[in-house]
mmCIF file of C-alpha atoms in Angstrom:
data_model
loop_
_atom_site.group_PDB
_atom_site.id
_atom_site.type_symbol
_atom_site.label_atom_id
_atom_site.label_comp_id
_atom_site.label_asym_id
_atom_site.label_seq_id
_atom_site.Cartn_x
_atom_site.Cartn_y
_atom_site.Cartn_z
ATOM 1 C CA MET A 1419 191.221 41.703 -93.941
ATOM 2 C CA THR A 1420 194.873 42.338 -93.126
ATOM 3 C CA THR A 1421 196.363 45.559 -94.440
ATOM 4 C CA PRO A 1422 198.930 44.757 -97.143
ATOM 5 C CA SER A 1423 202.567 45.707 -96.780
ATOM 6 C CA GLN A 1424 204.394 48.182 -99.017
ATOM 7 C CA THR A 1425 208.059 49.079 -99.289
ATOM 8 C CA ILE A 1426 209.714 51.542 -96.922
ATOM 9 C CA GLY A 1427 211.139 53.201 -100.069
ATOM 10 C CA PRO A 1428 214.430 55.086 -100.222
ATOM 11 C CA PHE A 1429 213.395 58.297 -98.462
ATOM 12 C CA TYR A 1430 212.700 57.616 -94.802
ATOM 13 C CA SER A 1431 215.767 59.117 -93.148
ATOM 14 C CA HIS A 1432 214.099 62.463 -92.338
ATOM 15 C CA ALA A 1433 211.506 60.620 -90.267
ATOM 16 C CA LEU A 1434 212.452 57.209 -88.863
ATOM 17 C CA PRO A 1435 215.983 57.463 -87.422
ATOM 18 C CA TYR A 1436 216.164 59.144 -84.017
ATOM 19 C CA PRO A 1437 218.981 60.118 -81.647
ATOM 20 C CA HIS A 1438 220.861 57.122 -80.209
ATOM 21 C CA ASP A 1439 218.522 54.740 -82.031
ATOM 22 C CA TRP A 1440 221.343 52.185 -82.520
ATOM 23 C CA GLU A 1441 222.494 52.396 -78.894
ATOM 24 C CA LEU A 1442 220.359 50.106 -76.739
ATOM 25 C CA VAL A 1443 222.806 50.769 -73.916
ATOM 26 C CA PRO A 1444 225.121 53.723 -73.334
ATOM 27 C CA GLY A 1445 228.799 53.279 -74.115
ATOM 28 C CA THR A 1446 229.572 53.228 -70.414
ATOM 29 C CA HIS A 1447 227.422 50.160 -69.789
ATOM 30 C CA PRO A 1448 229.620 47.446 -68.219
ATOM 31 C CA GLU A 1449 228.090 44.651 -70.289
ATOM 32 C CA ALA A 1450 227.875 46.445 -73.626
ATOM 33 C CA ILE A 1451 228.498 44.358 -76.724
ATOM 34 C CA THR A 1452 228.386 45.390 -80.351
ATOM 35 C CA LEU A 1453 226.665 43.768 -83.276
ATOM 36 C CA SER A 1454 227.658 44.943 -86.729
ATOM 37 C CA GLY A 1455 227.596 43.743 -90.303
ATOM 38 C CA THR A 1456 226.728 44.511 -93.894
ATOM 39 C CA VAL A 1457 223.492 44.086 -95.812
ATOM 40 C CA ARG A 1458 224.013 42.777 -99.356
ATOM 41 C CA ASP A 1459 221.747 42.107 -102.321
ATOM 42 C CA GLY A 1460 221.604 39.222 -104.786
ATOM 43 C CA ALA A 1461 224.639 40.518 -106.686
ATOM 44 C CA GLY A 1462 226.623 40.794 -103.450
ATOM 45 C CA GLU A 1463 226.447 44.586 -103.596
ATOM 46 C CA PRO A 1464 225.948 46.556 -100.377
ATOM 47 C CA VAL A 1465 222.442 47.842 -99.668
ATOM 48 C CA PRO A 1466 222.939 51.488 -98.645
ATOM 49 C CA ASP A 1467 219.315 52.311 -97.889
ATOM 50 C CA ALA A 1468 218.109 49.511 -95.605
ATOM 51 C CA LEU A 1469 216.669 50.068 -92.151
ATOM 52 C CA LEU A 1470 217.367 47.407 -89.531
ATOM 53 C CA GLU A 1471 215.518 46.935 -86.274
ATOM 54 C CA ILE A 1472 216.438 44.612 -83.460
ATOM 55 C CA TRP A 1473 214.233 43.480 -80.598
ATOM 56 C CA LEU A 1474 215.542 41.653 -77.549
ATOM 57 C CA GLY A 1475 212.212 40.692 -76.049
ATOM 58 C CA ASP A 1476 212.291 42.974 -73.019
ATOM 59 C CA THR A 1477 211.530 46.682 -73.137
ATOM 60 C CA GLY A 1478 214.038 47.472 -70.404
ATOM 61 C CA ASP A 1479 214.377 50.772 -68.607
ATOM 62 C CA ARG A 1480 215.985 52.948 -71.259
ATOM 63 C CA GLY A 1481 212.906 53.517 -73.431
ATOM 64 C CA ALA A 1482 212.582 52.575 -77.068
ATOM 65 C CA LEU A 1483 212.584 56.106 -78.510
ATOM 66 C CA LEU A 1484 213.594 58.350 -75.629
ATOM 67 C CA ARG A 1485 216.804 56.852 -74.333
ATOM 68 C CA GLY A 1486 216.871 58.937 -71.128
ATOM 69 C CA ASP A 1487 219.121 58.018 -68.251
ATOM 70 C CA GLY A 1488 218.213 54.373 -67.862
ATOM 71 C CA GLN A 1489 220.603 51.638 -68.742
ATOM 72 C CA VAL A 1490 219.063 49.139 -71.116
ATOM 73 C CA SER A 1491 216.554 49.198 -73.970
ATOM 74 C CA GLY A 1492 215.284 46.151 -75.813
ATOM 75 C CA PHE A 1493 214.700 47.911 -79.124
ATOM 76 C CA GLY A 1494 217.080 49.485 -81.585
ATOM 77 C CA ARG A 1495 217.050 50.835 -85.112
ATOM 78 C CA CYS A 1496 219.891 51.498 -87.536
ATOM 79 C CA ALA A 1497 219.878 52.769 -91.103
ATOM 80 C CA THR A 1498 222.670 51.266 -93.199
ATOM 81 C CA ARG A 1499 225.569 53.453 -94.264
ATOM 82 C CA PRO A 1500 226.507 54.025 -97.931
ATOM 83 C CA ASP A 1501 228.715 50.905 -97.662
ATOM 84 C CA GLY A 1502 225.749 48.804 -96.493
ATOM 85 C CA GLY A 1503 227.107 48.599 -92.952
ATOM 86 C CA TYR A 1504 225.191 48.825 -89.711
ATOM 87 C CA ARG A 1505 226.107 48.722 -86.019
ATOM 88 C CA PHE A 1506 224.265 48.280 -82.736
ATOM 89 C CA ARG A 1507 225.462 48.574 -79.157
ATOM 90 C CA LEU A 1508 223.427 46.436 -76.790
ATOM 91 C CA ALA A 1509 223.496 44.319 -73.681
ATOM 92 C CA ARG A 1510 223.504 40.578 -74.262
ATOM 93 C CA PRO A 1511 219.902 39.340 -74.533
ATOM 94 C CA ALA A 1512 218.520 36.996 -71.882
ATOM 95 C CA GLY A 1513 217.884 34.262 -74.441
ATOM 96 C CA PRO A 1514 220.117 32.742 -77.110
ATOM 97 C CA TYR A 1515 219.064 35.045 -79.920
ATOM 98 C CA LEU A 1516 217.717 38.437 -80.812
ATOM 99 C CA SER A 1517 215.112 39.219 -83.451
ATOM 100 C CA MET A 1518 216.066 41.341 -86.460
ATOM 101 C CA GLN A 1519 213.801 42.898 -89.050
ATOM 102 C CA VAL A 1520 215.040 44.417 -92.314
ATOM 103 C CA PHE A 1521 213.235 47.010 -94.402
ATOM 104 C CA ALA A 1522 214.519 48.391 -97.708
ATOM 105 C CA ARG A 1523 213.614 49.871 -101.034
ATOM 106 C CA GLY A 1524 212.830 46.851 -103.184
ATOM 107 C CA LEU A 1525 211.518 44.847 -100.229
ATOM 108 C CA LEU A 1526 207.751 45.027 -100.568
ATOM 109 C CA ARG A 1527 207.505 43.364 -97.177
ATOM 110 C CA SER A 1528 210.061 43.333 -94.382
ATOM 111 C CA VAL A 1529 212.129 40.218 -93.736
ATOM 112 C CA LEU A 1530 212.419 38.820 -90.228
ATOM 113 C CA THR A 1531 215.406 36.840 -89.039
ATOM 114 C CA ARG A 1532 217.198 35.784 -85.870
ATOM 115 C CA VAL A 1533 220.724 36.530 -84.750
ATOM 116 C CA TYR A 1534 222.174 33.778 -82.564
ATOM 117 C CA LEU A 1535 225.249 34.967 -80.701
ATOM 118 C CA GLU A 1536 226.673 31.453 -80.362
ATOM 119 C CA ASP A 1537 226.257 28.180 -82.240
ATOM 120 C CA ARG A 1538 224.622 25.894 -79.708
ATOM 121 C CA PRO A 1539 221.948 23.206 -79.944
ATOM 122 C CA ASP A 1540 218.623 24.953 -80.441
ATOM 123 C CA PRO A 1541 215.250 23.578 -81.502
ATOM 124 C CA PHE A 1542 214.879 26.105 -84.313
ATOM 125 C CA LEU A 1543 218.473 26.033 -85.557
ATOM 126 C CA ASP A 1544 218.577 22.249 -85.414
ATOM 127 C CA GLY A 1545 215.575 22.034 -87.734
ATOM 128 C CA LEU A 1546 217.267 24.021 -90.509
ATOM 129 C CA ASP A 1547 219.118 22.725 -93.519
ATOM 130 C CA PRO A 1548 222.710 22.420 -92.222
ATOM 131 C CA ASP A 1549 223.961 24.498 -95.157
ATOM 132 C CA ARG A 1550 221.799 27.423 -94.139
ATOM 133 C CA ARG A 1551 222.127 27.210 -90.358
ATOM 134 C CA ALA A 1552 225.336 29.251 -90.349
ATOM 135 C CA THR A 1553 223.524 32.258 -91.826
ATOM 136 C CA LEU A 1554 221.859 32.853 -88.445
ATOM 137 C CA ILE A 1555 224.971 32.641 -86.285
ATOM 138 C CA ALA A 1556 227.025 35.711 -85.535
ATOM 139 C CA THR A 1557 230.765 35.463 -86.024
ATOM 140 C CA GLY A 1558 233.675 37.419 -84.594
ATOM 141 C CA PRO A 1559 235.067 37.665 -81.089
ATOM 142 C CA ALA A 1560 232.691 37.550 -78.117
ATOM 143 C CA GLY A 1561 231.506 41.054 -77.390
ATOM 144 C CA ASP A 1562 232.129 42.275 -80.940
ATOM 145 C CA HIS A 1563 229.730 40.157 -82.919
ATOM 146 C CA ARG A 1564 229.391 40.263 -86.671
ATOM 147 C CA PHE A 1565 226.237 39.363 -88.581
ATOM 148 C CA ASP A 1566 225.857 39.965 -92.303
ATOM 149 C CA VAL A 1567 222.478 39.909 -94.001
ATOM 150 C CA ARG A 1568 222.322 38.499 -97.508
ATOM 151 C CA LEU A 1569 218.910 39.276 -98.975
ATOM 152 C CA GLN A 1570 219.297 36.979 -101.975
ATOM 153 C CA GLY A 1571 221.705 34.520 -103.559
ATOM 154 C CA GLU A 1572 224.773 32.759 -102.243
ATOM 155 C CA GLY A 1573 224.619 32.485 -98.463
ATOM 156 C CA GLU A 1574 221.099 33.890 -98.429
ATOM 157 C CA THR A 1575 220.046 34.545 -94.847
ATOM 158 C CA VAL A 1576 217.282 32.352 -93.455
ATOM 159 C CA PHE A 1577 214.146 34.434 -93.000
ATOM 160 C CA LEU A 1578 211.259 33.383 -90.796
ATOM 161 C CA ASP A 1579 207.544 33.209 -91.372
ATOM 162 C CA PHE A 1580 205.338 32.979 -88.310
ATOM 163 C CA MET B 1449 197.002 36.709 -100.876
ATOM 164 C CA THR B 1450 197.205 39.936 -98.904
ATOM 165 C CA HIS B 1451 200.839 40.931 -99.148
ATOM 166 C CA PRO B 1452 202.764 41.493 -102.365
ATOM 167 C CA PRO B 1453 205.236 38.777 -103.371
ATOM 168 C CA TYR B 1454 208.831 39.763 -102.694
ATOM 169 C CA LEU B 1455 209.696 39.358 -106.355
ATOM 170 C CA SER B 1456 207.558 41.773 -108.374
ATOM 171 C CA PRO B 1457 209.637 42.455 -111.504
ATOM 172 C CA GLY B 1458 207.530 45.457 -112.505
ATOM 173 C CA TYR B 1459 209.132 47.139 -109.511
ATOM 174 C CA GLY B 1460 212.732 46.872 -110.630
ATOM 175 C CA SER B 1461 214.380 47.140 -107.209
ATOM 176 C CA THR B 1462 212.830 43.836 -106.132
ATOM 177 C CA VAL B 1463 214.837 41.838 -108.695
ATOM 178 C CA LEU B 1464 218.090 41.770 -106.702
ATOM 179 C CA ARG B 1465 216.592 42.238 -103.255
ATOM 180 C CA ALA B 1466 213.763 39.694 -103.087
ATOM 181 C CA PRO B 1467 214.816 36.573 -101.170
ATOM 182 C CA SER B 1468 214.921 33.582 -103.519
ATOM 183 C CA GLN B 1469 214.155 31.042 -100.792
ATOM 184 C CA PRO B 1470 210.737 30.915 -99.141
ATOM 185 C CA PRO B 1471 210.770 31.982 -95.491
ATOM 186 C CA VAL B 1472 211.092 29.106 -93.021
ATOM 187 C CA ALA B 1473 207.766 28.481 -91.350
ATOM 188 C CA PHE B 1474 208.278 28.791 -87.627
ATOM 189 C CA LYS B 1475 206.312 26.541 -85.357
ATOM 190 C CA ALA B 1476 204.920 28.865 -82.743
ATOM 191 C CA ASP B 1477 206.694 28.707 -79.443
ATOM 192 C CA PRO B 1478 204.696 30.850 -77.013
ATOM 193 C CA ASP B 1479 207.950 32.046 -75.445
ATOM 194 C CA ALA B 1480 209.411 33.316 -78.713
ATOM 195 C CA ILE B 1481 210.444 36.939 -78.276
ATOM 196 C CA GLU B 1482 208.979 37.732 -81.701
ATOM 197 C CA LEU B 1483 205.540 37.392 -80.113
ATOM 198 C CA THR B 1484 206.182 40.431 -77.929
ATOM 199 C CA SER B 1485 206.724 44.029 -78.957
ATOM 200 C CA PRO B 1486 208.488 47.092 -77.611
ATOM 201 C CA VAL B 1487 206.320 49.245 -75.354
ATOM 202 C CA PHE B 1488 206.210 52.942 -76.138
ATOM 203 C CA GLY B 1489 205.442 55.353 -73.328
ATOM 204 C CA HIS B 1490 203.400 58.530 -73.617
ATOM 205 C CA GLN B 1491 206.424 60.491 -72.445
ATOM 206 C CA GLU B 1492 208.222 59.324 -75.582
ATOM 207 C CA VAL B 1493 205.720 60.794 -78.032
ATOM 208 C CA GLY B 1494 204.641 64.410 -77.682
ATOM 209 C CA ALA B 1495 201.147 65.670 -78.483
ATOM 210 C CA LEU B 1496 202.541 67.915 -81.236
ATOM 211 C CA ASP B 1497 204.380 65.055 -82.915
ATOM 212 C CA ALA B 1498 201.136 64.128 -84.695
ATOM 213 C CA ASP B 1499 200.748 67.568 -86.300
ATOM 214 C CA LEU B 1500 203.138 67.830 -89.230
ATOM 215 C CA THR B 1501 201.937 71.369 -89.992
ATOM 216 C CA ARG B 1502 203.292 72.809 -86.743
ATOM 217 C CA GLN B 1503 206.911 71.681 -86.718
ATOM 218 C CA HIS B 1504 208.319 74.974 -88.040
ATOM 219 C CA ASP B 1505 207.755 78.691 -87.598
ATOM 220 C CA GLY B 1506 205.461 79.025 -90.600
ATOM 221 C CA GLU B 1507 202.672 77.065 -92.232
ATOM 222 C CA PRO B 1508 203.573 74.532 -94.904
ATOM 223 C CA ILE B 1509 202.227 75.096 -98.408
ATOM 224 C CA GLY B 1510 199.538 72.670 -99.492
ATOM 225 C CA GLU B 1511 196.113 71.251 -98.838
ATOM 226 C CA ARG B 1512 195.745 70.732 -95.068
ATOM 227 C CA ILE B 1513 194.337 67.302 -94.226
ATOM 228 C CA ILE B 1514 193.362 65.258 -91.171
ATOM 229 C CA VAL B 1515 194.063 61.528 -91.397
ATOM 230 C CA THR B 1516 192.564 59.320 -88.724
ATOM 231 C CA GLY B 1517 191.651 55.693 -88.234
ATOM 232 C CA ARG B 1518 192.042 52.687 -86.001
ATOM 233 C CA VAL B 1519 194.673 50.019 -85.649
ATOM 234 C CA LEU B 1520 192.996 46.643 -85.167
ATOM 235 C CA ASP B 1521 194.222 43.109 -84.707
ATOM 236 C CA ALA B 1522 193.056 40.251 -86.904
ATOM 237 C CA GLY B 1523 190.096 39.683 -84.592
ATOM 238 C CA GLY B 1524 188.951 43.294 -84.891
ATOM 239 C CA ARG B 1525 190.151 44.244 -81.414
ATOM 240 C CA PRO B 1526 191.721 47.707 -80.991
ATOM 241 C CA VAL B 1527 195.499 47.815 -80.670
ATOM 242 C CA ARG B 1528 196.107 50.317 -77.874
ATOM 243 C CA ASP B 1529 199.138 52.456 -77.019
ATOM 244 C CA SER B 1530 200.837 51.380 -80.219
ATOM 245 C CA LEU B 1531 203.353 53.560 -82.001
ATOM 246 C CA ILE B 1532 202.516 54.821 -85.485
ATOM 247 C CA GLU B 1533 205.086 56.703 -87.521
ATOM 248 C CA LEU B 1534 204.105 58.632 -90.646
ATOM 249 C CA TRP B 1535 206.324 60.160 -93.311
ATOM 250 C CA GLN B 1536 205.751 61.695 -96.706
ATOM 251 C CA ALA B 1537 206.755 64.058 -99.508
ATOM 252 C CA ASN B 1538 205.680 67.690 -99.386
ATOM 253 C CA SER B 1539 202.816 69.126 -101.452
ATOM 254 C CA ALA B 1540 205.133 69.525 -104.445
ATOM 255 C CA GLY B 1541 206.131 65.864 -104.342
ATOM 256 C CA ARG B 1542 209.591 66.388 -102.817
ATOM 257 C CA TYR B 1543 210.992 64.609 -99.774
ATOM 258 C CA ALA B 1544 213.135 66.466 -97.244
ATOM 259 C CA HIS B 1545 215.866 63.913 -97.965
ATOM 260 C CA ALA B 1546 219.263 64.646 -99.485
ATOM 261 C CA GLY B 1547 218.842 61.805 -101.974
ATOM 262 C CA ASP B 1548 215.638 63.142 -103.508
ATOM 263 C CA GLN B 1549 216.717 64.952 -106.683
ATOM 264 C CA HIS B 1550 213.254 65.681 -108.060
ATOM 265 C CA PRO B 1551 213.402 69.327 -109.231
ATOM 266 C CA ALA B 1552 210.402 70.400 -107.170
ATOM 267 C CA PRO B 1553 210.719 72.908 -104.331
ATOM 268 C CA LEU B 1554 211.479 71.984 -100.765
ATOM 269 C CA ASP B 1555 209.207 73.629 -98.208
ATOM 270 C CA PRO B 1556 211.109 75.228 -95.316
ATOM 271 C CA ASN B 1557 208.021 74.780 -93.170
ATOM 272 C CA PHE B 1558 207.548 71.081 -93.821
ATOM 273 C CA THR B 1559 209.755 68.146 -92.877
ATOM 274 C CA GLY B 1560 207.189 65.407 -93.368
ATOM 275 C CA GLY B 1561 207.666 63.094 -90.395
ATOM 276 C CA GLY B 1562 205.302 62.501 -87.460
ATOM 277 C CA ARG B 1563 204.431 60.044 -84.706
ATOM 278 C CA CYS B 1564 201.553 59.212 -82.453
ATOM 279 C CA LEU B 1565 200.338 56.531 -80.073
ATOM 280 C CA THR B 1566 196.973 54.899 -80.556
ATOM 281 C CA ASP B 1567 194.392 55.578 -77.842
ATOM 282 C CA ALA B 1568 192.295 53.079 -75.869
ATOM 283 C CA ASP B 1569 190.095 52.597 -78.924
ATOM 284 C CA GLY B 1570 193.083 51.943 -81.186
ATOM 285 C CA ARG B 1571 192.597 55.333 -82.815
ATOM 286 C CA TYR B 1572 195.265 57.631 -84.221
ATOM 287 C CA ARG B 1573 194.977 61.088 -85.740
ATOM 288 C CA PHE B 1574 197.458 63.106 -87.785
ATOM 289 C CA VAL B 1575 197.231 66.612 -89.205
ATOM 290 C CA THR B 1576 199.399 67.151 -92.259
ATOM 291 C CA ILE B 1577 199.277 68.407 -95.832
ATOM 292 C CA LYS B 1578 198.383 66.296 -98.845
ATOM 293 C CA PRO B 1579 201.560 65.044 -100.513
ATOM 294 C CA GLY B 1580 202.191 65.531 -104.212
ATOM 295 C CA ALA B 1581 202.819 62.832 -106.788
ATOM 296 C CA TYR B 1582 206.447 62.535 -107.865
ATOM 297 C CA PRO B 1583 208.475 60.939 -110.655
ATOM 298 C CA TRP B 1584 210.856 58.027 -110.186
ATOM 299 C CA ARG B 1585 213.098 56.131 -112.542
ATOM 300 C CA ASN B 1586 211.561 52.674 -112.412
ATOM 301 C CA HIS B 1587 210.348 52.889 -116.034
ATOM 302 C CA PRO B 1588 209.793 55.662 -118.597
ATOM 303 C CA ASN B 1589 207.490 58.415 -117.334
ATOM 304 C CA ALA B 1590 206.988 56.671 -113.990
ATOM 305 C CA TRP B 1591 205.115 58.608 -111.302
ATOM 306 C CA ARG B 1592 204.223 57.496 -107.796
ATOM 307 C CA PRO B 1593 200.635 58.225 -106.790
ATOM 308 C CA ALA B 1594 200.311 60.541 -103.795
ATOM 309 C CA HIS B 1595 200.855 58.479 -100.652
ATOM 310 C CA LEU B 1596 201.622 58.582 -96.943
ATOM 311 C CA HIS B 1597 204.050 56.053 -95.490
ATOM 312 C CA PHE B 1598 202.844 54.372 -92.288
ATOM 313 C CA SER B 1599 204.934 52.356 -89.836
ATOM 314 C CA VAL B 1600 203.014 50.381 -87.199
ATOM 315 C CA PHE B 1601 204.314 48.241 -84.346
ATOM 316 C CA GLY B 1602 201.290 46.359 -82.989
ATOM 317 C CA GLN B 1603 201.565 43.911 -80.093
ATOM 318 C CA ALA B 1604 204.081 41.452 -81.529
ATOM 319 C CA PHE B 1605 207.248 41.975 -83.550
ATOM 320 C CA THR B 1606 205.714 39.605 -86.130
ATOM 321 C CA GLN B 1607 202.930 42.174 -86.640
ATOM 322 C CA ARG B 1608 205.371 44.949 -87.505
ATOM 323 C CA LEU B 1609 204.053 46.619 -90.650
ATOM 324 C CA ILE B 1610 205.247 49.324 -92.991
ATOM 325 C CA THR B 1611 202.789 50.296 -95.680
ATOM 326 C CA GLN B 1612 201.537 53.184 -97.793
ATOM 327 C CA MET B 1613 198.171 54.910 -97.751
ATOM 328 C CA TYR B 1614 196.758 56.237 -101.007
ATOM 329 C CA PHE B 1615 194.051 58.781 -101.809
ATOM 330 C CA PRO B 1616 190.735 57.916 -103.460
ATOM 331 C CA GLY B 1617 190.399 58.540 -107.175
ATOM 332 C CA ASP B 1618 194.099 58.897 -107.960
ATOM 333 C CA PRO B 1619 194.594 57.821 -111.610
ATOM 334 C CA LEU B 1620 198.254 56.986 -110.961
ATOM 335 C CA MET B 1621 197.411 53.957 -108.809
ATOM 336 C CA ALA B 1622 196.490 51.963 -111.927
ATOM 337 C CA LEU B 1623 199.968 52.638 -113.359
ATOM 338 C CA ASP B 1624 202.030 52.135 -110.201
ATOM 339 C CA PRO B 1625 203.996 48.865 -109.911
ATOM 340 C CA ILE B 1626 204.377 49.246 -106.139
ATOM 341 C CA TYR B 1627 200.646 49.547 -105.551
ATOM 342 C CA GLN B 1628 199.916 46.945 -108.253
ATOM 343 C CA SER B 1629 202.383 44.478 -106.684
ATOM 344 C CA ILE B 1630 199.544 43.436 -104.386
ATOM 345 C CA PRO B 1631 197.885 40.677 -106.403
ATOM 346 C CA ASP B 1632 194.416 40.826 -104.916
ATOM 347 C CA GLU B 1633 192.145 43.687 -105.948
ATOM 348 C CA SER B 1634 190.258 43.810 -102.657
ATOM 349 C CA ALA B 1635 193.546 43.846 -100.723
ATOM 350 C CA ARG B 1636 194.770 46.752 -102.862
ATOM 351 C CA GLN B 1637 191.565 48.637 -102.085
ATOM 352 C CA ARG B 1638 192.380 48.411 -98.380
ATOM 353 C CA LEU B 1639 195.308 50.802 -98.911
ATOM 354 C CA ILE B 1640 193.037 53.556 -100.235
ATOM 355 C CA SER B 1641 191.811 56.009 -97.633
ATOM 356 C CA SER B 1642 188.216 57.266 -97.661
ATOM 357 C CA TYR B 1643 187.206 60.879 -97.824
ATOM 358 C CA ALA B 1644 185.267 61.514 -94.604
ATOM 359 C CA HIS B 1645 183.104 64.609 -94.437
ATOM 360 C CA ASP B 1646 182.526 64.070 -90.710
ATOM 361 C CA VAL B 1647 186.282 64.273 -90.145
ATOM 362 C CA THR B 1648 186.599 67.366 -92.322
ATOM 363 C CA GLU B 1649 186.728 70.533 -90.223
ATOM 364 C CA PRO B 1650 184.867 73.540 -91.683
ATOM 365 C CA GLU B 1651 187.125 76.233 -93.073
ATOM 366 C CA TRP B 1652 190.190 74.320 -91.890
ATOM 367 C CA ALA B 1653 191.069 70.861 -93.262
ATOM 368 C CA LEU B 1654 189.776 67.936 -95.324
ATOM 369 C CA GLY B 1655 189.343 64.612 -93.540
ATOM 370 C CA TYR B 1656 190.351 61.105 -94.570
ATOM 371 C CA THR B 1657 190.000 57.814 -92.714
ATOM 372 C CA PHE B 1658 192.351 54.851 -92.973
ATOM 373 C CA ASP B 1659 192.109 51.764 -90.747
ATOM 374 C CA ILE B 1660 195.029 49.375 -90.396
ATOM 375 C CA VAL B 1661 194.468 45.687 -89.649
ATOM 376 C CA LEU B 1662 197.501 43.740 -88.456
ATOM 377 C CA GLY B 1663 198.242 40.118 -89.219
ATOM 378 C CA ARG B 1664 197.243 37.308 -86.912
ATOM 379 C CA THR B 1665 199.948 36.185 -84.525
ATOM 380 C CA PRO B 1666 200.459 32.442 -84.018
ATOM 381 C CA VAL B 1667 199.182 32.577 -80.436
ATOM 382 C CA GLU B 1668 196.294 34.961 -80.972
ATOM 383 C CA PRO B 1669 192.781 33.674 -80.255
ATOM 384 C CA SER B 1670 190.583 33.786 -83.346
#
């Protein structure tokens, strides 16, 4: 009797974003890295009204909503800019990947994916079609990782179903 | 099928945003971080955050309502200390969002966003005003039925749910491609709140109940 999903719609920005939501660690954190990218649709156009959430698997001491004075949070949220771009500042997760969820107008249910910071042997990655594996691996220099989300079409990101 | 398919052409925005490939079924690894969820502390959510009628100096215009219910897992167990976020249009059907161009008035006393944590019984309770229906440009003379947006975290990131709650008896539901994107009639019914006279407070506010049942996680006992 699961409750069905519905779209986040276009008008959530007065309610869901909160101060420092994209900053899982403060800028002064010695191990801060950034993760940024662009969300695109099936025509390759930027998606300016998506909401991204990342989860690193450990709540940490910074709080999810109230960032406070602690150093690290495991949860972050970022609404895309008009150019479809997003950015997070975080500490490197303990494991090889972080979990990312995307909500948007036109997505009747969120999509869940994984961001691997390096391309290494991994039971999940190794089971994917080799052509699609690269969609889950961040690019760019270490510490300034880039991960684009393609909702549909060429280079479509692999989404997961549990 | 409970959830709507990603591609629901009646809702035009799905056409270029619905993934074309089916999601990759993940064989449950009990250590997968997706099976855990952020923890939200009581210090992060204030008691007043659940009352959308008290966020400004004055009272918002509209029909004051109480919306309450429980968040349950697939086995019917309460989901405790879980964050719920709610957002909505005002009573005239206008969102406090720069992109909403519907020529209906904004209400200086209503923003339309709230939060609360579920209690030990999985229960939440919001006080707000009933939102208005509003037009959108999906098709000629398209109107969204009155609805509240709900965002729920649950106990695993795989249970994360954003949905919409509707009001009983609204004739616009039959014409709404977002509501109708859910193929199964009984699943659609689960998004309609119930009028609850025992929640209604005399000479103050009408009561509605709306329970939310999260999906089963791969490691959850049945």
